[in-house]
Amino acid sequence: MSAHTDRYENAVARYFEAWNAAGPEARAKAVAAAWTPDGRYTDPLADVTGHEQIGAVITAAREQFPGFAFRLTGRVDGHHDTARFSWELVSGTDGAAPVAGSDVVTLDAEGRIRSVLGFLDRVPQGA
């Protein structure tokens, strides 16, 4: 059980590294480490495939919320090649977390993300 739990937690840690990477070069490297080349990211605001498009979605979110970081809330739960977890977007200035969601990821045999199905649980009005 522990080996599987580590697999899910490691994949989610790489996912957050990509979302929190500072700068285009670090972000591209983190996306490549987290996702398969044909990886897909889908949430209510985006449906993209491949490292370049995933990186663009992350960049857009970072530009919309400068000074914020994504962090895990709760624990990572998984079975087979699927894991789920919840997250929030937290201000580095005052600790406010105006955005929160839950994601379900599917992993390949090496633990890289093949797909993300994201759900937004809390979004500020007008965002």
CSV table of C-alpha atoms in Angstrom, one decimal:
chain,number,residue,atom,x,y,z
A,1,MET,CA,0.0,0.0,0.0
A,2,SER,CA,2.8,2.5,0.9
A,3,ALA,CA,4.5,2.2,-2.6
A,4,HIS,CA,1.2,3.0,-4.3
A,5,THR,CA,0.5,5.9,-1.9
A,6,ASP,CA,4.0,7.3,-2.6
A,7,ARG,CA,3.3,7.0,-6.3
A,8,TYR,CA,0.2,9.2,-6.0
A,9,GLU,CA,1.8,11.7,-3.7
A,10,ASN,CA,4.9,12.0,-5.9
A,11,ALA,CA,2.7,12.6,-8.9
A,12,VAL,CA,0.7,15.3,-7.1
A,13,ALA,CA,3.9,16.9,-5.8
A,14,ARG,CA,5.2,17.2,-9.4
A,15,TYR,CA,1.8,18.6,-10.4
A,16,PHE,CA,2.1,21.4,-7.8
A,17,GLU,CA,5.7,22.0,-8.8
A,18,ALA,CA,4.4,22.8,-12.3
A,19,TRP,CA,1.6,25.1,-11.1
A,20,ASN,CA,4.0,26.9,-8.8
A,21,ALA,CA,7.1,27.1,-11.0
A,22,ALA,CA,8.4,30.7,-11.4
A,23,GLY,CA,9.2,31.7,-14.9
A,24,PRO,CA,8.7,30.1,-18.3
A,25,GLU,CA,11.8,27.9,-18.3
A,26,ALA,CA,11.2,26.4,-14.9
A,27,ARG,CA,7.5,25.9,-15.7
A,28,ALA,CA,8.3,24.1,-19.0
A,29,LYS,CA,10.7,21.8,-17.2
A,30,ALA,CA,8.2,21.1,-14.4
A,31,VAL,CA,5.3,20.4,-16.8
A,32,ALA,CA,7.5,18.0,-18.7
A,33,ALA,CA,8.4,16.2,-15.5
A,34,ALA,CA,4.8,16.0,-14.4
A,35,TRP,CA,2.9,15.1,-17.6
A,36,THR,CA,3.3,12.7,-20.4
A,37,PRO,CA,4.0,14.4,-23.8
A,38,ASP,CA,0.4,13.8,-24.8
A,39,GLY,CA,-1.0,14.6,-21.4
A,40,ARG,CA,-4.4,16.4,-21.1
A,41,TYR,CA,-5.7,19.0,-18.7
A,42,THR,CA,-9.5,19.6,-18.5
A,43,ASP,CA,-11.4,21.9,-16.1
A,44,PRO,CA,-14.4,24.2,-16.5
A,45,LEU,CA,-12.2,26.8,-18.1
A,46,ALA,CA,-9.8,24.8,-20.3
A,47,ASP,CA,-9.4,21.6,-22.3
A,48,VAL,CA,-5.8,21.3,-23.6
A,49,THR,CA,-3.4,18.6,-24.6
A,50,GLY,CA,0.4,18.6,-24.6
A,51,HIS,CA,3.1,20.3,-22.6
A,52,GLU,CA,3.0,23.6,-24.5
A,53,GLN,CA,-0.8,24.1,-24.0
A,54,ILE,CA,-0.7,22.9,-20.4
A,55,GLY,CA,2.1,25.4,-19.7
A,56,ALA,CA,0.0,28.1,-21.3
A,57,VAL,CA,-3.0,27.4,-19.0
A,58,ILE,CA,-0.7,27.5,-16.0
A,59,THR,CA,0.9,30.7,-17.2
A,60,ALA,CA,-2.5,32.3,-17.6
A,61,ALA,CA,-3.6,31.3,-14.1
A,62,ARG,CA,-0.3,32.7,-12.6
A,63,GLU,CA,-0.8,36.0,-14.5
A,64,GLN,CA,-4.4,36.3,-13.2
A,65,PHE,CA,-3.3,35.6,-9.6
A,66,PRO,CA,0.2,37.0,-9.2
A,67,GLY,CA,1.7,36.3,-5.8
A,68,PHE,CA,-0.5,33.3,-5.2
A,69,ALA,CA,0.6,29.6,-4.9
A,70,PHE,CA,-1.3,26.4,-5.3
A,71,ARG,CA,-1.3,24.1,-2.3
A,72,LEU,CA,-2.7,20.7,-1.4
A,73,THR,CA,-5.6,20.6,1.1
A,74,GLY,CA,-6.2,17.3,2.8
A,75,ARG,CA,-4.6,14.1,1.5
A,76,VAL,CA,-4.1,12.4,-1.8
A,77,ASP,CA,-6.3,9.4,-2.3
A,78,GLY,CA,-5.7,6.9,-5.1
A,79,HIS,CA,-6.2,3.4,-6.5
A,80,HIS,CA,-4.9,1.7,-9.7
A,81,ASP,CA,-3.7,4.5,-12.0
A,82,THR,CA,-6.0,7.2,-10.6
A,83,ALA,CA,-5.6,9.7,-7.8
A,84,ARG,CA,-7.8,12.5,-6.4
A,85,PHE,CA,-7.0,15.5,-4.3
A,86,SER,CA,-8.1,18.9,-3.3
A,87,TRP,CA,-6.2,22.2,-3.5
A,88,GLU,CA,-6.5,25.9,-3.0
A,89,LEU,CA,-4.9,29.0,-4.4
A,90,VAL,CA,-3.3,31.0,-1.6
A,91,SER,CA,-2.1,34.6,-1.5
A,92,GLY,CA,1.5,35.0,-0.3
A,93,THR,CA,0.5,38.4,1.1
A,94,ASP,CA,-2.4,37.7,3.4
A,95,GLY,CA,-3.1,34.0,3.2
A,96,ALA,CA,-6.5,34.4,1.5
A,97,ALA,CA,-7.6,31.4,-0.6
A,98,PRO,CA,-10.2,32.7,-3.1
A,99,VAL,CA,-10.0,29.7,-5.4
A,100,ALA,CA,-10.3,26.1,-4.5
A,101,GLY,CA,-10.9,22.9,-6.4
A,102,SER,CA,-10.6,19.1,-6.6
A,103,ASP,CA,-8.7,17.2,-9.3
A,104,VAL,CA,-8.7,13.6,-10.5
A,105,VAL,CA,-5.5,12.5,-12.3
A,106,THR,CA,-4.7,9.4,-14.3
A,107,LEU,CA,-1.1,8.2,-14.3
A,108,ASP,CA,1.0,6.2,-16.7
A,109,ALA,CA,3.2,3.3,-15.6
A,110,GLU,CA,6.0,5.7,-14.6
A,111,GLY,CA,3.7,7.9,-12.5
A,112,ARG,CA,3.5,10.8,-14.9
A,113,ILE,CA,0.1,12.4,-15.5
A,114,ARG,CA,-1.8,11.3,-18.5
A,115,SER,CA,-4.9,13.3,-17.8
A,116,VAL,CA,-6.4,15.8,-15.2
A,117,LEU,CA,-10.1,16.3,-14.7
A,118,GLY,CA,-10.4,19.5,-12.6
A,119,PHE,CA,-13.3,20.8,-10.7
A,120,LEU,CA,-13.6,24.4,-9.3
A,121,ASP,CA,-15.2,24.3,-5.9
A,122,ARG,CA,-14.7,28.0,-5.0
A,123,VAL,CA,-14.1,30.9,-7.5
A,124,PRO,CA,-14.4,34.6,-6.8
A,125,GLN,CA,-17.2,36.4,-8.7
A,126,GLY,CA,-15.8,37.9,-11.9
A,127,ALA,CA,-12.8,35.7,-12.1
